[in-house]
PDB file of C-alpha atoms in Angstrom:
ATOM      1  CA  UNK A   1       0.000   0.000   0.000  1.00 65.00           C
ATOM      2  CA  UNK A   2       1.085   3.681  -0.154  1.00 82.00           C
ATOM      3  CA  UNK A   3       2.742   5.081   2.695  1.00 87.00           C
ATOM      4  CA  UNK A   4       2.080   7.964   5.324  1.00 89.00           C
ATOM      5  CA  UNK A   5       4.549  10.273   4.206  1.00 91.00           C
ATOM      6  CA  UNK A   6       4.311  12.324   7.159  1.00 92.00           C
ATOM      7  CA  UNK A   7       5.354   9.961   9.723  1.00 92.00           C
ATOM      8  CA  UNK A   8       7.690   8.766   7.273  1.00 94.00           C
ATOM      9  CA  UNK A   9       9.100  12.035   6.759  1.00 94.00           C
ATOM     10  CA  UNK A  10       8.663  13.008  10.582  1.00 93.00           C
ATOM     11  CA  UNK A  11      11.551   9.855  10.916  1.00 93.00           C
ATOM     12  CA  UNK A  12      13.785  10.412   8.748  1.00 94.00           C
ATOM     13  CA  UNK A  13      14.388  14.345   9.540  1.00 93.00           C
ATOM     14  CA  UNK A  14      14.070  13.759  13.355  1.00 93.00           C
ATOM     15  CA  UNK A  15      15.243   9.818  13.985  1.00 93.00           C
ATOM     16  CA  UNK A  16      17.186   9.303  11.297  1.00 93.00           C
ATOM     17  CA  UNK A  17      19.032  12.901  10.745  1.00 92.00           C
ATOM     18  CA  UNK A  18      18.361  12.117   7.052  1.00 92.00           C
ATOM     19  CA  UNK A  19      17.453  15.872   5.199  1.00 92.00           C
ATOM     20  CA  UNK A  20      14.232  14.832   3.252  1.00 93.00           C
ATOM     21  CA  UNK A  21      12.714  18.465   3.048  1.00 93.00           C
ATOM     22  CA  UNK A  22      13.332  21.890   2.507  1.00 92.00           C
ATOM     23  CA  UNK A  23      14.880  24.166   6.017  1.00 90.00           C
ATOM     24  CA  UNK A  24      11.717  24.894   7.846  1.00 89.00           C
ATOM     25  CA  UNK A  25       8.924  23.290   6.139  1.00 92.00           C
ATOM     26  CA  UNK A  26       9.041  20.318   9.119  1.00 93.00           C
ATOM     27  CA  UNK A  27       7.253  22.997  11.324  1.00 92.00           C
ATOM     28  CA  UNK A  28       4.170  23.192   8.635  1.00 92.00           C
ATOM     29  CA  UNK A  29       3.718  19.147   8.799  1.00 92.00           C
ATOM     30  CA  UNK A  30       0.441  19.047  11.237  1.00 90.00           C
ATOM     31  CA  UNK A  31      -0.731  22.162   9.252  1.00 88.00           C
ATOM     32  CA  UNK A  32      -0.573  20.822   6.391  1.00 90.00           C
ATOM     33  CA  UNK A  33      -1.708  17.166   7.283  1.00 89.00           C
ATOM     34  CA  UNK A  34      -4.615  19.040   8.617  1.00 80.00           C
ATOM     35  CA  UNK A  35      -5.281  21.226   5.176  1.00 81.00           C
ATOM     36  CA  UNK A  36      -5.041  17.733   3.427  1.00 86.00           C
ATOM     37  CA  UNK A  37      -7.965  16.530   5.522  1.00 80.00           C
ATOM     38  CA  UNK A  38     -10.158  19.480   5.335  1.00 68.00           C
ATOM     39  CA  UNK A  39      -9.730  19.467   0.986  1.00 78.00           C
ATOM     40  CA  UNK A  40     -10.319  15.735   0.881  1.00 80.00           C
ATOM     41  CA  UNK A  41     -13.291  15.527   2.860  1.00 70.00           C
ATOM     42  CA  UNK A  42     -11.596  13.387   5.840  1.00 75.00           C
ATOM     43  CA  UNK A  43     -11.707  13.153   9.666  1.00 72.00           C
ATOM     44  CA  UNK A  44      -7.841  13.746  10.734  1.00 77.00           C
ATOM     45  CA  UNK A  45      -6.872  10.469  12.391  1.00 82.00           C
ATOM     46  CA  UNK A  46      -6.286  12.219  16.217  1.00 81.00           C
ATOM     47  CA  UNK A  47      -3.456   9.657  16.991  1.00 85.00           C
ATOM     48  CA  UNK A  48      -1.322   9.697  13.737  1.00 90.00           C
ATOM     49  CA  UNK A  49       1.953   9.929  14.350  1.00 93.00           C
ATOM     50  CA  UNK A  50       3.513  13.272  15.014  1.00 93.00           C
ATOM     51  CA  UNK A  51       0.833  15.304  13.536  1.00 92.00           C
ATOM     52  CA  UNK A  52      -1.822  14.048  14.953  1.00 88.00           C
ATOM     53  CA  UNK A  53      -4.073  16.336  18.035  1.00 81.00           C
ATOM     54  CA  UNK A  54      -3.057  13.389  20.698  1.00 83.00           C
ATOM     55  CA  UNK A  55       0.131  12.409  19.374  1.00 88.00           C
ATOM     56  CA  UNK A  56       1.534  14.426  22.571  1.00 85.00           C
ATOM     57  CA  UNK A  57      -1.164  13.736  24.896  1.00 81.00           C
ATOM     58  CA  UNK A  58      -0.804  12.720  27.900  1.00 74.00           C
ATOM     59  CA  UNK A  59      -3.925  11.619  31.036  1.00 69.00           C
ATOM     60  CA  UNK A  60      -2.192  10.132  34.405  1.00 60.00           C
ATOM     61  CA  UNK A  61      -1.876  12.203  37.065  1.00 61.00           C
ATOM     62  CA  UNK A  62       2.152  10.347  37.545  1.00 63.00           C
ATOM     63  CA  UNK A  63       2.519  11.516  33.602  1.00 67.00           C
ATOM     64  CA  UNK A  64       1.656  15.105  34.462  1.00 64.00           C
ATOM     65  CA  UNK A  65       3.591  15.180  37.199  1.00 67.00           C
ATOM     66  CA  UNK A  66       6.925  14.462  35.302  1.00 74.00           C
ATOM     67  CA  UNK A  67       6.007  16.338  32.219  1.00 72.00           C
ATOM     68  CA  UNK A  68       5.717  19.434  34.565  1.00 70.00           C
ATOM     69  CA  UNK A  69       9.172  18.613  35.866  1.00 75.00           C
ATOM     70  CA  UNK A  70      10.778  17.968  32.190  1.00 81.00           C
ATOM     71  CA  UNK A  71       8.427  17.600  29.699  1.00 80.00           C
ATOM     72  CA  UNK A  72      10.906  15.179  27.267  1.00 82.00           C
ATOM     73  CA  UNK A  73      10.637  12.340  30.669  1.00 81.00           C
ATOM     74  CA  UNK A  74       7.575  11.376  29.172  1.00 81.00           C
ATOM     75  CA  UNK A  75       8.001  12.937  24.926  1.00 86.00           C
ATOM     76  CA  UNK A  76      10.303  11.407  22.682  1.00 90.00           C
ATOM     77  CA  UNK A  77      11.014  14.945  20.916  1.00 91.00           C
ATOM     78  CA  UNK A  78       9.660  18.692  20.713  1.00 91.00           C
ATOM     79  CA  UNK A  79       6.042  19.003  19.667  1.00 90.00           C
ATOM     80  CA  UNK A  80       7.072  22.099  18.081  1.00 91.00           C
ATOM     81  CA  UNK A  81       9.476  21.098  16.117  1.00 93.00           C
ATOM     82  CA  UNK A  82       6.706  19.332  13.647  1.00 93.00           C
ATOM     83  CA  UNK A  83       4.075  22.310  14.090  1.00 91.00           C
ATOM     84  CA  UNK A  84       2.167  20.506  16.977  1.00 89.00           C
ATOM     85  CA  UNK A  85       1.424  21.221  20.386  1.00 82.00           C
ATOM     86  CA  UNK A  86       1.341  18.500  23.916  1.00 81.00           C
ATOM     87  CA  UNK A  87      -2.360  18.418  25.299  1.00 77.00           C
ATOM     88  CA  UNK A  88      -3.025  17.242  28.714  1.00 71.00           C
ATOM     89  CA  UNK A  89      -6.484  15.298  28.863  1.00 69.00           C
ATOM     90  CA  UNK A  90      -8.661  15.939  31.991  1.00 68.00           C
ATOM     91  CA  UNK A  91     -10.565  13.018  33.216  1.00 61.00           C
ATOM     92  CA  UNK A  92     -10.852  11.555  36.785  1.00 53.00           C
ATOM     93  CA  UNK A  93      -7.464  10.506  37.262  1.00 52.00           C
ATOM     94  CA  UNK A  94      -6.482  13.812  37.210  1.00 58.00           C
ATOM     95  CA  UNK A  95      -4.625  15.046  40.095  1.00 65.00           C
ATOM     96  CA  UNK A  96      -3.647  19.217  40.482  1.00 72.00           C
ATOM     97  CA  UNK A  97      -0.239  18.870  38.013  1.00 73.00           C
ATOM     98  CA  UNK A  98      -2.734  17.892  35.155  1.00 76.00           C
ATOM     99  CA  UNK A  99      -5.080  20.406  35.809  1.00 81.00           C
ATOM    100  CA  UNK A 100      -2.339  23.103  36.227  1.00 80.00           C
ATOM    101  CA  UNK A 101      -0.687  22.405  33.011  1.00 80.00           C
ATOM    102  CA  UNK A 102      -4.086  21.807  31.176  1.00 80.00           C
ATOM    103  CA  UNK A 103      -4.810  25.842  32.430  1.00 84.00           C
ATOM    104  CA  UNK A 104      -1.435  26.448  31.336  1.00 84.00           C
ATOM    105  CA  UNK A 105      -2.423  25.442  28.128  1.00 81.00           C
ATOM    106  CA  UNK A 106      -5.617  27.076  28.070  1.00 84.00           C
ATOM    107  CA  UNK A 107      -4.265  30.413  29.046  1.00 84.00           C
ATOM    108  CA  UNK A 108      -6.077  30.389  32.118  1.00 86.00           C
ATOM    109  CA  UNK A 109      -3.871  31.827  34.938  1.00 83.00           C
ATOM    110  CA  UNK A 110      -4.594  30.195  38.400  1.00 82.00           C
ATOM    111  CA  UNK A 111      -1.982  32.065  40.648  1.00 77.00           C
ATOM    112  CA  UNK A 112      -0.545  28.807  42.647  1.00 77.00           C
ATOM    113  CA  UNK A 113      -3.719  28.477  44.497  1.00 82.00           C
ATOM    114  CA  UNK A 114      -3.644  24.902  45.936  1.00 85.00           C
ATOM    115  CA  UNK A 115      -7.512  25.501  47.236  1.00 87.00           C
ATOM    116  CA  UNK A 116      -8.668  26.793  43.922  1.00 87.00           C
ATOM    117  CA  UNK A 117      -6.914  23.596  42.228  1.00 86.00           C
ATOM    118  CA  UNK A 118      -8.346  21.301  44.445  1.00 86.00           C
ATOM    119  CA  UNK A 119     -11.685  22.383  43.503  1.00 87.00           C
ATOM    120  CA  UNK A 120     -11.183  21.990  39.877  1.00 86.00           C
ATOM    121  CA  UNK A 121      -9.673  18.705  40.812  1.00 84.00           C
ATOM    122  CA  UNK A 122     -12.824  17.422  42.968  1.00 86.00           C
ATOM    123  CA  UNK A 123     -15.334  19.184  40.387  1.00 87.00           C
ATOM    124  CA  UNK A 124     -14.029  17.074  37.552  1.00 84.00           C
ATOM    125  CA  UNK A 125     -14.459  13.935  39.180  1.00 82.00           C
ATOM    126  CA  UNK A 126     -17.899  14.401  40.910  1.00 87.00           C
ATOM    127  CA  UNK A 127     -19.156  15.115  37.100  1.00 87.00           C
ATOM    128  CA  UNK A 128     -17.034  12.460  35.266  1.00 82.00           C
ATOM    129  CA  UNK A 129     -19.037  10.300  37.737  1.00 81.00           C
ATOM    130  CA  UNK A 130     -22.704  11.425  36.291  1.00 86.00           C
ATOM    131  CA  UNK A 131     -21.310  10.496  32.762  1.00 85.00           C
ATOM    132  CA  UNK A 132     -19.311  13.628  31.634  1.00 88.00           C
ATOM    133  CA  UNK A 133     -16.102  13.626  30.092  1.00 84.00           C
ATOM    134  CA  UNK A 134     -13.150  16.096  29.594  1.00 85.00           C
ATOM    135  CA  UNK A 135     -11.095  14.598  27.619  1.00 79.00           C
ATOM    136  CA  UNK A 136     -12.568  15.302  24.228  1.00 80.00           C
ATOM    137  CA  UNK A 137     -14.385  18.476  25.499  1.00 88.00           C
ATOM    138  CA  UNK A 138     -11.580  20.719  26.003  1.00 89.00           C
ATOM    139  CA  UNK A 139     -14.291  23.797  25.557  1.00 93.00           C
ATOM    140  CA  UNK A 140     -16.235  22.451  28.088  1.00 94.00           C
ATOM    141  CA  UNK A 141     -13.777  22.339  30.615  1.00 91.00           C
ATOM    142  CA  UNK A 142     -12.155  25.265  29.948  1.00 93.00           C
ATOM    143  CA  UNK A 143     -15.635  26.984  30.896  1.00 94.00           C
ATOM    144  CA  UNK A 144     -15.811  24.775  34.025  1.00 91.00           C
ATOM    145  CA  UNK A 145     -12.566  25.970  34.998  1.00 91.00           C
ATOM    146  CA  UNK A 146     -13.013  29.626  34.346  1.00 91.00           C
ATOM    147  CA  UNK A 147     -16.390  29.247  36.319  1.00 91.00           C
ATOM    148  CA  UNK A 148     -13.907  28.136  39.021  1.00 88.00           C
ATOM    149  CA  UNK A 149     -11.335  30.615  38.815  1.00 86.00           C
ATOM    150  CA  UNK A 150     -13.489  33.466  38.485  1.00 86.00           C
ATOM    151  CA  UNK A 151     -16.620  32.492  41.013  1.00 86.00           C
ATOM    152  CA  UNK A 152     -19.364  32.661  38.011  1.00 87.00           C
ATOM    153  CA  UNK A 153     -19.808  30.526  35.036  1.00 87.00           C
ATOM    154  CA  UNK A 154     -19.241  33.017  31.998  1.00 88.00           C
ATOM    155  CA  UNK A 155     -22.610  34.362  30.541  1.00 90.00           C
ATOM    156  CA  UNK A 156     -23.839  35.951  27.565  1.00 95.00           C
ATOM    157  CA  UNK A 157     -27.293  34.540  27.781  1.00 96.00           C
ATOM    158  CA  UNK A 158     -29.752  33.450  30.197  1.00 95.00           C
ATOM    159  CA  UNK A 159     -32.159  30.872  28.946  1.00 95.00           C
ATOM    160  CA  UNK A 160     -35.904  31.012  30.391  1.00 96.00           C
ATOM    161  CA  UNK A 161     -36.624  27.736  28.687  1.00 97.00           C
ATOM    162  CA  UNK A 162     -36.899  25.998  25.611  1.00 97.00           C
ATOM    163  CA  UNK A 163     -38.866  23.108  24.049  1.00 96.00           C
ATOM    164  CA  UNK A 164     -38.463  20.857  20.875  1.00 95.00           C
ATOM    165  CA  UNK A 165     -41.419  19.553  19.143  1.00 95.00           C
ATOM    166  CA  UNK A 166     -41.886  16.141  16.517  1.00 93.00           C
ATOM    167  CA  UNK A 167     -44.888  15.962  14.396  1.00 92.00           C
ATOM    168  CA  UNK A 168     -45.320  12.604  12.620  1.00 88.00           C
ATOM    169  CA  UNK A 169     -47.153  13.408   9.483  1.00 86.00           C
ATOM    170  CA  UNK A 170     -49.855  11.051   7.676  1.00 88.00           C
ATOM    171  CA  UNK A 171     -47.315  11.027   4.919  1.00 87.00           C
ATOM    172  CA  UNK A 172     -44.879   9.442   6.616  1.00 83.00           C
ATOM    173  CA  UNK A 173     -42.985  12.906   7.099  1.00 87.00           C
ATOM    174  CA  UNK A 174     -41.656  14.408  10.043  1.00 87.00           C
ATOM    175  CA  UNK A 175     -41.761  17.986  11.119  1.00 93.00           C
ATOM    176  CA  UNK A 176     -39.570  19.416  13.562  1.00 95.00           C
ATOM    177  CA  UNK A 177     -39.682  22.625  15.603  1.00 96.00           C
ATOM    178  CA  UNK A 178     -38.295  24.521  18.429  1.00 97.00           C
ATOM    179  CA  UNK A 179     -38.456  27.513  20.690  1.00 97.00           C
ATOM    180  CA  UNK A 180     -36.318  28.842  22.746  1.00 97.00           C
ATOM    181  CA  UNK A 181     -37.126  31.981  25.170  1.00 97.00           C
ATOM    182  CA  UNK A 182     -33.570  33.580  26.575  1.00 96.00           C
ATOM    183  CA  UNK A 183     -32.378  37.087  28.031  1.00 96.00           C
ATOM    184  CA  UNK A 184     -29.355  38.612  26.085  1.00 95.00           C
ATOM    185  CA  UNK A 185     -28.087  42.349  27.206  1.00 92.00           C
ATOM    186  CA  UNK A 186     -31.403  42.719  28.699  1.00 92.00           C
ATOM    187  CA  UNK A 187     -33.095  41.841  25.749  1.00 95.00           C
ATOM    188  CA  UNK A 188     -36.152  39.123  25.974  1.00 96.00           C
ATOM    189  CA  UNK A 189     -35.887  37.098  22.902  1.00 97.00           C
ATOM    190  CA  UNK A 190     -38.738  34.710  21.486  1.00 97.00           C
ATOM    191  CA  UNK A 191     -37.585  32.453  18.498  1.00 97.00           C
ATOM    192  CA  UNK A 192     -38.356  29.834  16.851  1.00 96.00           C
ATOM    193  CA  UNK A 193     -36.969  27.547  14.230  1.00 96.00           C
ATOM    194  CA  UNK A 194     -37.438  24.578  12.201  1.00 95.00           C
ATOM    195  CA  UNK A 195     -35.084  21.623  11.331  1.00 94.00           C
ATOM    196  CA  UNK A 196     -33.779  18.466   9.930  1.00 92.00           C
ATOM    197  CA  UNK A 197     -34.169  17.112  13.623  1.00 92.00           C
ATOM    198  CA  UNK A 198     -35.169  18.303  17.350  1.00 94.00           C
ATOM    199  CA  UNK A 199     -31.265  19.273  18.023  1.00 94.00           C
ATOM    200  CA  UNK A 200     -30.537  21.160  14.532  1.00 94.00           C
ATOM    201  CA  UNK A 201     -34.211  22.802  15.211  1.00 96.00           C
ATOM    202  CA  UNK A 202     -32.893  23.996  18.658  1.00 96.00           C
ATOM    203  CA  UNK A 203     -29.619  24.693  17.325  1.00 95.00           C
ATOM    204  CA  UNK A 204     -31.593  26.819  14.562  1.00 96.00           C
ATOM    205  CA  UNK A 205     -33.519  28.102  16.941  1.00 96.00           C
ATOM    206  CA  UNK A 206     -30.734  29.499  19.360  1.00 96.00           C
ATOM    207  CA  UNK A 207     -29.107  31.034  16.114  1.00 95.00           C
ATOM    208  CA  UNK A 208     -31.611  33.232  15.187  1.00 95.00           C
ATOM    209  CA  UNK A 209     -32.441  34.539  18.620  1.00 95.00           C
ATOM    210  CA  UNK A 210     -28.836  35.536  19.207  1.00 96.00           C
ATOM    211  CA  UNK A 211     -27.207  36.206  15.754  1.00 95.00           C
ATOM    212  CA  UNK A 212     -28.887  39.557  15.706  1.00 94.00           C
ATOM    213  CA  UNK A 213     -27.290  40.522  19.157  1.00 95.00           C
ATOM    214  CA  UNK A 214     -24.400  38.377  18.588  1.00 96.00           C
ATOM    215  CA  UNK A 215     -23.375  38.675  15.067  1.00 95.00           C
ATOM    216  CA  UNK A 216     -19.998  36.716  15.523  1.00 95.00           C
ATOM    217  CA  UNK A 217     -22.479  33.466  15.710  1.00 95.00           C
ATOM    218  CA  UNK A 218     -22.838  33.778  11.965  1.00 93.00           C
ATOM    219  CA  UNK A 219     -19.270  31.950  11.639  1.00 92.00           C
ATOM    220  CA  UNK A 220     -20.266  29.236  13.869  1.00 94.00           C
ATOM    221  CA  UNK A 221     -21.015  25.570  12.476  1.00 92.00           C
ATOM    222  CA  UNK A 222     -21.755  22.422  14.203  1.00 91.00           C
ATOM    223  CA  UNK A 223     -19.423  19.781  12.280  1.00 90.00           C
ATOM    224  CA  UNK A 224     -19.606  16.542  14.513  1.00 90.00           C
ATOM    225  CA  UNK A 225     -22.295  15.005  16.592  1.00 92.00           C
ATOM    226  CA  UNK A 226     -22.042  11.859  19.066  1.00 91.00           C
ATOM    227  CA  UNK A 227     -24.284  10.140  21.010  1.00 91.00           C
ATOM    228  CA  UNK A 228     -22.798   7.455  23.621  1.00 88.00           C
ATOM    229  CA  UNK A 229     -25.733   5.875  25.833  1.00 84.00           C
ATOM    230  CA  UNK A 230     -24.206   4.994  29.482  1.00 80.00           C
ATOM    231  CA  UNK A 231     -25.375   2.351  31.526  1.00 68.00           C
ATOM    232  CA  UNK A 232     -27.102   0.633  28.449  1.00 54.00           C
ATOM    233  CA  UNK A 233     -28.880  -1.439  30.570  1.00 53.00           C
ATOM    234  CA  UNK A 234     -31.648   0.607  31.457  1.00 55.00           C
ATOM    235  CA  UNK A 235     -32.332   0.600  27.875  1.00 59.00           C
ATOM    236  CA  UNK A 236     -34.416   4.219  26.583  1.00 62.00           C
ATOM    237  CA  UNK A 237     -34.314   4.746  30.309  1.00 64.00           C
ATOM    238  CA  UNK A 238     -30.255   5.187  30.370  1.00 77.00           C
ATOM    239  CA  UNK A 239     -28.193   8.091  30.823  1.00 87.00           C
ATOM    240  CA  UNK A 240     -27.108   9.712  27.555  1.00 91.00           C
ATOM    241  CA  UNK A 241     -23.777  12.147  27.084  1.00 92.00           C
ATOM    242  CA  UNK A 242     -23.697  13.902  23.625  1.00 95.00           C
ATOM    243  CA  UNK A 243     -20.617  15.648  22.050  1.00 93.00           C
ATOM    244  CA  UNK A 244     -20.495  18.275  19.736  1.00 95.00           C
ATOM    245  CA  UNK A 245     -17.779  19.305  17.376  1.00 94.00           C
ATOM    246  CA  UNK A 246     -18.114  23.272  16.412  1.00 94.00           C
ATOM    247  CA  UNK A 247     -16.247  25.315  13.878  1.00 92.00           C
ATOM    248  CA  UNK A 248     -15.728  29.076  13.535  1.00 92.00           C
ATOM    249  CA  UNK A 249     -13.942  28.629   9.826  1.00 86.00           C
ATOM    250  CA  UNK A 250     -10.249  29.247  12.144  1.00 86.00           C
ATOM    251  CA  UNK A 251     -10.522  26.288  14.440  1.00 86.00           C
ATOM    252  CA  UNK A 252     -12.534  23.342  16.244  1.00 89.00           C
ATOM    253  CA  UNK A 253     -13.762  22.934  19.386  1.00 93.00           C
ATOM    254  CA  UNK A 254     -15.702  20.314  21.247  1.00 93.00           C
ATOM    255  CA  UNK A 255     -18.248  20.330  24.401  1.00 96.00           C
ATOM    256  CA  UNK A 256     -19.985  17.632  26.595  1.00 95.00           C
ATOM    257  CA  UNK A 257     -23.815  17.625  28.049  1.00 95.00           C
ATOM    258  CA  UNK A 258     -25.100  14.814  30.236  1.00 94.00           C
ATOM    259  CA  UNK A 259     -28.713  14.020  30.722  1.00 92.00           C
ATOM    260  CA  UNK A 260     -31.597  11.455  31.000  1.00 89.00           C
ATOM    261  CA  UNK A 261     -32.867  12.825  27.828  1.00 90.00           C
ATOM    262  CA  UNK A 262     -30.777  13.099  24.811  1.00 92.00           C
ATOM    263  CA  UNK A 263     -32.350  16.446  23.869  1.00 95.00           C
ATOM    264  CA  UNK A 264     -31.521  18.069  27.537  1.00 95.00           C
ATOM    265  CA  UNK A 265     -27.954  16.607  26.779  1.00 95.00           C
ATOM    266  CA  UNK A 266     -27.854  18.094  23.491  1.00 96.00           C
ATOM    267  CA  UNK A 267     -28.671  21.205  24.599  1.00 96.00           C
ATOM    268  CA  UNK A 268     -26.167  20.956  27.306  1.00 96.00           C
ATOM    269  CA  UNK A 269     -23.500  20.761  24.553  1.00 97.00           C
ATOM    270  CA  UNK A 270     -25.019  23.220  22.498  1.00 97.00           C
ATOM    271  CA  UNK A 271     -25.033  25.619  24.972  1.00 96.00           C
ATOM    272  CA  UNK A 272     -21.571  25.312  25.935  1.00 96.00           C
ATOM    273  CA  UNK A 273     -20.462  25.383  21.802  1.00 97.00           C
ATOM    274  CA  UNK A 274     -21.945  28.614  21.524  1.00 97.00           C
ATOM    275  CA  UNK A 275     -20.862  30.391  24.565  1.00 96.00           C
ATOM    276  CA  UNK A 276     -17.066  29.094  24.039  1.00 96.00           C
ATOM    277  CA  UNK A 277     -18.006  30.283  20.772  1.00 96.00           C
ATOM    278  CA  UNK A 278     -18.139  33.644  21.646  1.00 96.00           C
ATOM    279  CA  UNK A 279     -15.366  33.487  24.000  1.00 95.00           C
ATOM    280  CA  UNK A 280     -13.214  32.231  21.533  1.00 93.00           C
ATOM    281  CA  UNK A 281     -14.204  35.606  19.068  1.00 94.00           C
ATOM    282  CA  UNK A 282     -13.260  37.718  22.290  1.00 92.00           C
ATOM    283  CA  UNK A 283     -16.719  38.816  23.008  1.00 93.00           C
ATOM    284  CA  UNK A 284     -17.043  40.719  26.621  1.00 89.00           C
ATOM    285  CA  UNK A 285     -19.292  38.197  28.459  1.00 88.00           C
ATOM    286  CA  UNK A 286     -22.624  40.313  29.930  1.00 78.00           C
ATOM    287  CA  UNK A 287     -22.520  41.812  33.127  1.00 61.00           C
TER     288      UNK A 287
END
């Protein structure tokens, strides 16, 4: 078969001290691997080698604690050096060195507090055991932690409520519609929406009552969508956690909701997408 020529080439520049490309270009490899993806129409594989987004991850609590010693104890080179970055992934074996080098990576500052740490640390887990999970929803827990750090969660809207409607049609068809009532800058908004679906109704739905207020929304774009049913035992009764995968044309981020119903979780996620949405366009959050 053919060959991945970036690990490939990712060897013989950095194992093999073999010069395969031009001076510099070894930086632009997960850039370009990346750009490849996005014109062929295909998911980036997250652990290829080198360029992949968790080739330089790392979970334990012991591997954070030696990676915020020396970082190479536990990396067999420079992320850099190939254009990519280390991630630390937050789940319940975190312990405070992950979570103060995941903020570290987040460009969250938290000032050496041991207290505020430990509450990060002790949030995580107490969700992670209702069903969420960090370690794909980086957005997600970067809003948990500034919640954390900063007393408040972040807030741009308030949502009164919202509800998502299926008609089944005599013609087999389905119709589906949402509302959603919410606050923005002291604004009551009213909208409603129709979809392909309950969650791209609500998504639809959110959209138009913020895009006017919020015009950066207009860039944002759901791209990925998962459903994992926990405790599949209890059947339709079972808790569901959803994940959604949101681009703003620059970048991708993904956020976590946990609920009984897979259109509370949903909107969990959604929720969370859109106000790390706006974070991420550096949009003041409402007072």
């Amino acid at each position: 078969g053919n060959a991945n020529l970036f690990p490939v080439v990712g060897a013989l520049e950095l194992k093999y001290g073999k010069k395969v490309i031009p001076e510099g270009a070894l930086a632009e490899m997960t850039r370009i691997s990346h750009a490849i993806a996005e014109v062929v129409n295909l998911t980036p594989s997250t652990h290829q080698p080198y360029v992949g987004v968790s080739a330089f991850a790392h979970k334990a609590g012991l591997h954070a604690s030696a990676i915020k010693v020396d970082p190479d104890l536990y990396q067999h080179m420079d992320p850099a050096l190939v254009g990519n970055h280390m991630r630390m992934l937050v789940s319940d074996m975190a312990g405070r060195a992950s979570i103060e080098l995941k903020a570290k990576e987040l460009g969250v500052e938290l000032g050496g507090d041991r207290e505020l740490v430990g509450r990060v640390v002790a949030s995580v887990k107490e969700r992670e055991l209702r069903g969420y999970t960090y370690e794909a929803a980086d957005a997600s827990f970067e809003l948990l932690l500034r919640k954390e750090v900063e007393g408040r969660a972040l807030s741009y809207f308030r949502i009164e409520s919202w509800r998502a409607i299926v008609e089944d049609r005599p013609d087999g068809t389905h119709a589906n519609e949402a509302t959603v009532k919410l606050w923005a800058k002291g604004e009551r908004i009213v909208a409603t929406a129709e979809g392909n679906g309950p969650v791209n109704a609500l998504d639809r739905a959110l959209r138009v009552g913020l895009e006017r207020i919020y015009p950066e929304l207009a860039q944002l774009e759901l791209t990925d969508y998962k459903v994992r049913i926990l405790e599949g035992k209890y059947g339709t009764d079972s808790t569901t956690r959803v994940l959604i995968t949101t681009s703003d044309g620059r970048g991708e981020w993904s956020t976590v909701g946990v609920a009984e119903n897979v259109i509370a979780a949903s909107w969990q996620s959604l929720e969370d997408a859109y106000t790390y949405g706006l974070l991420r366009a550096g949009v003041a959050p409402a007072e």
